[in-house]
Short mmCIF file of C-alpha atoms and ligand atoms in Angstrom, two decimals:
data_model
loop_
_atom_site.label_atom_id
_atom_site.label_comp_id
_atom_site.label_asym_id
_atom_site.label_seq_id
_atom_site.Cartn_x
_atom_site.Cartn_y
_atom_site.Cartn_z
CA UNK A 3 -9.67 -19.62 -5.45
CA UNK A 4 -9.35 -18.10 -8.92
CA UNK A 5 -5.90 -19.57 -9.54
CA UNK A 6 -4.73 -16.06 -10.52
CA UNK A 7 -1.32 -16.46 -8.92
CA UNK A 8 0.42 -16.48 -5.56
CA UNK A 9 -1.96 -15.44 -2.75
CA UNK A 10 -0.11 -12.23 -1.89
CA UNK A 11 -3.31 -10.99 -0.23
CA UNK A 12 -3.04 -13.71 2.43
CA UNK A 13 -0.28 -12.06 4.44
CA UNK A 14 0.45 -8.50 5.58
CA UNK A 15 3.73 -7.56 3.90
CA UNK A 16 6.36 -5.53 5.73
CA UNK A 17 5.74 -2.46 3.55
CA UNK A 18 2.02 -2.53 4.21
CA UNK A 19 2.55 -3.12 7.91
CA UNK A 20 4.88 -0.12 8.13
CA UNK A 21 2.47 2.12 6.26
CA UNK A 22 -0.52 0.97 8.33
CA UNK A 23 1.43 1.64 11.54
CA UNK A 24 2.39 5.10 10.24
CA UNK A 25 -1.22 6.02 9.43
CA UNK A 26 -2.40 4.95 12.87
CA UNK A 27 0.47 6.91 14.49
CA UNK A 28 -0.13 9.98 12.27
CA UNK A 29 -3.89 10.10 11.62
CA UNK A 30 -3.62 13.68 10.38
CA UNK A 31 -2.07 12.32 7.16
CA UNK A 32 -5.39 10.75 6.11
CA UNK A 33 -8.08 12.37 8.28
CA UNK A 34 -10.97 13.52 6.11
CA UNK A 35 -9.29 12.36 2.90
CA UNK A 36 -10.30 10.01 0.11
CA UNK A 37 -7.52 7.46 -0.24
CA UNK A 38 -6.59 4.74 -2.71
CA UNK A 39 -4.77 1.65 -1.40
CA UNK A 40 -2.84 0.55 -4.49
CA UNK A 41 -1.96 -3.16 -4.65
CA UNK A 42 -4.00 -3.60 -1.52
CA UNK A 43 -3.57 -7.34 -0.93
CA UNK A 44 -5.82 -8.10 2.03
CA UNK A 45 -6.62 -4.40 2.49
CA UNK A 46 -4.54 -3.73 5.59
CA UNK A 47 -3.54 -0.20 4.56
CA UNK A 48 -7.04 0.84 3.52
CA UNK A 49 -8.43 -0.50 6.80
CA UNK A 50 -5.79 1.40 8.80
CA UNK A 51 -6.60 4.56 6.84
CA UNK A 52 -10.29 4.26 7.74
CA UNK A 53 -9.42 3.55 11.38
CA UNK A 54 -7.27 6.71 11.28
CA UNK A 55 -10.16 8.84 10.04
CA UNK A 56 -10.04 8.76 6.25
CA UNK A 57 -13.33 9.86 4.64
CA UNK A 58 -13.35 7.08 2.02
CA UNK A 59 -10.98 4.27 1.15
CA UNK A 60 -10.81 2.39 -2.12
CA UNK A 61 -8.63 -0.72 -2.19
CA UNK A 62 -7.57 -1.90 -5.64
CA UNK A 63 -5.84 -5.15 -6.50
CA UNK A 64 -5.39 -7.09 -9.72
CA UNK A 65 -6.12 -10.43 -8.01
CA UNK A 66 -9.85 -11.23 -7.65
CA UNK A 67 -9.13 -13.34 -4.56
CA UNK A 68 -7.70 -10.22 -2.89
CA UNK A 69 -11.03 -8.46 -3.43
CA UNK A 70 -12.85 -11.17 -1.50
CA UNK A 71 -10.25 -10.95 1.28
CA UNK A 72 -10.55 -7.14 1.47
CA UNK A 73 -14.33 -7.38 1.87
CA UNK A 74 -14.01 -9.93 4.68
CA UNK A 75 -11.19 -8.04 6.44
CA UNK A 76 -13.00 -4.70 6.25
CA UNK A 77 -16.14 -6.25 7.68
CA UNK A 78 -14.15 -7.91 10.49
CA UNK A 79 -12.62 -4.51 11.31
CA UNK A 80 -15.96 -2.71 11.07
CA UNK A 81 -14.90 -0.21 8.42
CA UNK A 82 -16.22 0.52 4.94
CA UNK A 83 -13.72 -0.08 2.14
CA UNK A 84 -14.62 -0.17 -1.54
CA UNK A 85 -12.75 -3.11 -3.04
CA UNK A 86 -12.03 -2.87 -6.78
CA UNK A 87 -10.42 -5.52 -8.96
CA UNK A 88 -8.09 -4.07 -11.56
CA UNK A 89 -4.74 -2.68 -12.61
CA UNK A 90 -4.87 1.13 -12.66
CA UNK A 91 -1.20 1.74 -13.42
CA UNK A 92 -1.57 2.64 -17.10
CA UNK A 93 -4.72 4.68 -16.58
CA UNK A 94 -5.40 8.25 -15.50
CA UNK A 95 -4.74 9.64 -12.04
CA UNK A 96 -7.52 8.44 -9.71
CA UNK A 97 -10.13 10.73 -8.18
CA UNK A 98 -8.72 10.63 -4.65
CA UNK A 99 -6.72 12.90 -2.35
CA UNK A 100 -3.91 10.50 -1.48
CA UNK A 101 -2.48 7.26 -2.88
CA UNK A 102 -1.15 4.69 -0.40
CA UNK A 103 1.32 2.06 -1.61
CA UNK A 104 2.22 -0.90 0.60
CA UNK A 105 5.07 -3.03 -0.74
CA UNK A 106 4.67 -2.71 -4.51
CA UNK A 107 8.33 -2.35 -5.54
CA UNK A 108 9.26 -6.04 -5.42
CA UNK A 109 9.63 -6.60 -9.16
CA UNK A 110 11.37 -4.33 -11.72
CA UNK A 111 8.65 -3.77 -14.34
CA UNK A 112 5.97 -3.34 -11.66
CA UNK A 113 8.21 -0.87 -9.81
CA UNK A 114 8.77 1.13 -13.02
CA UNK A 115 5.04 1.24 -13.85
CA UNK A 116 4.17 2.20 -10.29
CA UNK A 117 6.71 5.03 -10.36
CA UNK A 118 5.23 6.44 -13.60
CA UNK A 119 1.72 6.16 -12.15
CA UNK A 120 2.76 8.05 -9.01
CA UNK A 121 4.37 10.73 -11.20
CA UNK A 122 1.03 11.07 -13.03
CA UNK A 123 -0.74 11.37 -9.69
CA UNK A 124 1.75 14.02 -8.55
CA UNK A 125 1.14 16.04 -11.72
CA UNK A 126 -2.58 15.96 -10.85
CA UNK A 127 -1.87 17.23 -7.35
CA UNK A 128 -2.34 13.85 -5.64
CA UNK A 129 0.26 12.91 -3.05
CA UNK A 130 1.50 9.41 -2.30
CA UNK A 131 2.83 7.60 0.76
CA UNK A 132 4.82 4.39 0.38
CA UNK A 133 5.66 1.70 2.89
CA UNK A 134 8.53 -0.55 1.86
CA UNK A 135 11.26 -2.74 3.39
CA UNK A 136 13.95 -1.24 1.14
CA UNK A 137 13.33 -3.64 -1.73
CA UNK A 138 15.78 -3.50 -4.61
CA UNK A 139 13.51 -1.68 -7.06
CA UNK A 140 12.37 1.07 -4.71
CA UNK A 141 12.88 4.45 -6.49
CA UNK A 142 14.96 5.78 -3.61
CA UNK A 143 16.00 9.03 -5.29
CA UNK A 144 12.32 10.03 -5.54
CA UNK A 145 11.51 9.44 -1.89
CA UNK A 146 11.55 11.41 1.33
CA UNK A 147 11.85 9.10 4.35
CA UNK A 148 9.27 9.89 7.05
CA UNK A 149 9.60 7.02 9.55
CA UNK A 150 11.32 3.68 10.13
CA UNK A 151 10.07 0.45 11.68
CA UNK A 152 11.30 -3.09 12.28
CA UNK A 153 8.60 -5.58 11.36
CA UNK A 154 7.95 -9.14 10.28
CA UNK A 155 8.03 -9.60 6.51
CA UNK A 156 6.42 -12.24 4.30
CA UNK A 157 7.95 -15.57 5.32
CA UNK A 158 9.01 -14.41 8.79
CA UNK A 159 7.28 -15.63 11.91
CA UNK A 160 4.38 -13.30 12.62
CA UNK A 161 5.98 -12.16 15.88
CA UNK A 162 9.35 -11.48 14.26
CA UNK A 163 10.58 -7.91 14.10
CA UNK A 164 13.64 -8.39 11.96
CA UNK A 165 13.00 -6.50 8.73
CA UNK A 166 13.83 -2.81 8.48
CA UNK A 167 11.02 -0.97 6.73
CA UNK A 168 10.31 2.67 6.13
CA UNK A 169 7.53 4.99 5.14
CA UNK A 170 8.23 7.54 2.44
CA UNK A 171 6.55 10.45 0.72
CA UNK A 172 6.87 10.27 -3.08
CA UNK A 173 8.47 13.48 -4.29
C1 LIG B 225 3.42 -7.64 -2.01
S1 LIG B 225 1.67 -7.60 -2.06
C2 LIG B 225 1.32 -6.23 -0.94
C3 LIG B 225 -0.06 -6.30 -0.38
C4 LIG B 225 -0.37 -5.23 0.66
N1 LIG B 225 -0.27 -3.89 0.11
C5 LIG B 225 0.53 -5.38 1.85
O1 LIG B 225 1.48 -4.58 2.01
O2 LIG B 225 0.33 -6.31 2.64
C6 LIG B 225 1.38 -6.80 -3.66
C7 LIG B 225 -0.07 -6.79 -4.08
O3 LIG B 225 -0.19 -5.96 -5.23
C8 LIG B 225 -1.03 -6.59 -6.18
N2 LIG B 225 -0.63 -6.08 -7.50
C9 LIG B 225 0.51 -6.36 -8.17
N3 LIG B 225 0.54 -5.68 -9.32
C10 LIG B 225 -0.61 -4.96 -9.39
C11 LIG B 225 -1.15 -4.06 -10.35
N4 LIG B 225 -0.50 -3.76 -11.47
N5 LIG B 225 -2.36 -3.50 -10.10
C12 LIG B 225 -3.04 -3.82 -8.97
N6 LIG B 225 -2.56 -4.66 -8.02
C13 LIG B 225 -1.37 -5.22 -8.22
C14 LIG B 225 -0.82 -8.07 -5.97
O4 LIG B 225 -1.93 -8.83 -6.44
C15 LIG B 225 -0.63 -8.15 -4.46
O5 LIG B 225 -1.85 -8.38 -3.79
#
């Protein structure tokens, strides 16, 4: 353990679960594409993207422990995921075709920075899909809802299906 903070990578969050389910149900959204899983946690969304036919997946997280978890989870799921430790939000748009965001709007300043980053990506022609259980800081006015799910969230029993989550395209 690095002691970097709460082990958010240790559990699939409702937003990531919804987005992973959506990618597996709609593989055409990622097939043949290079994707970035932003705030990847344990890498669930990147792994689902590769299972759905993405060409390459990069999973980035600011927590070094998450990077170790992504490597182990990708290996267990027999997919290749490049795990990168860092915070890309104040940098340039990444060299990918699609950005995937699972549950990153849980805190106001992080939500604001993520929104600006996704705007920068949009200006560079890079689309974004977001999975989120309607957290308070979700930029709802910027989103087009694509699908809805009921799933277990962090803190729920793993077999619970109580939390309403949705997948959105960032407009
Ligand atoms: C709520 S968890 C979601 C994890 C995963 N996407 C999921 O849905 O299961 C948020 C993750 O984003 C990471 N994170 C938070 N701020 C970040 C930033 N600025 N850059 C990169 N990662 C960040 C955290 O370390 C954490 O692993």
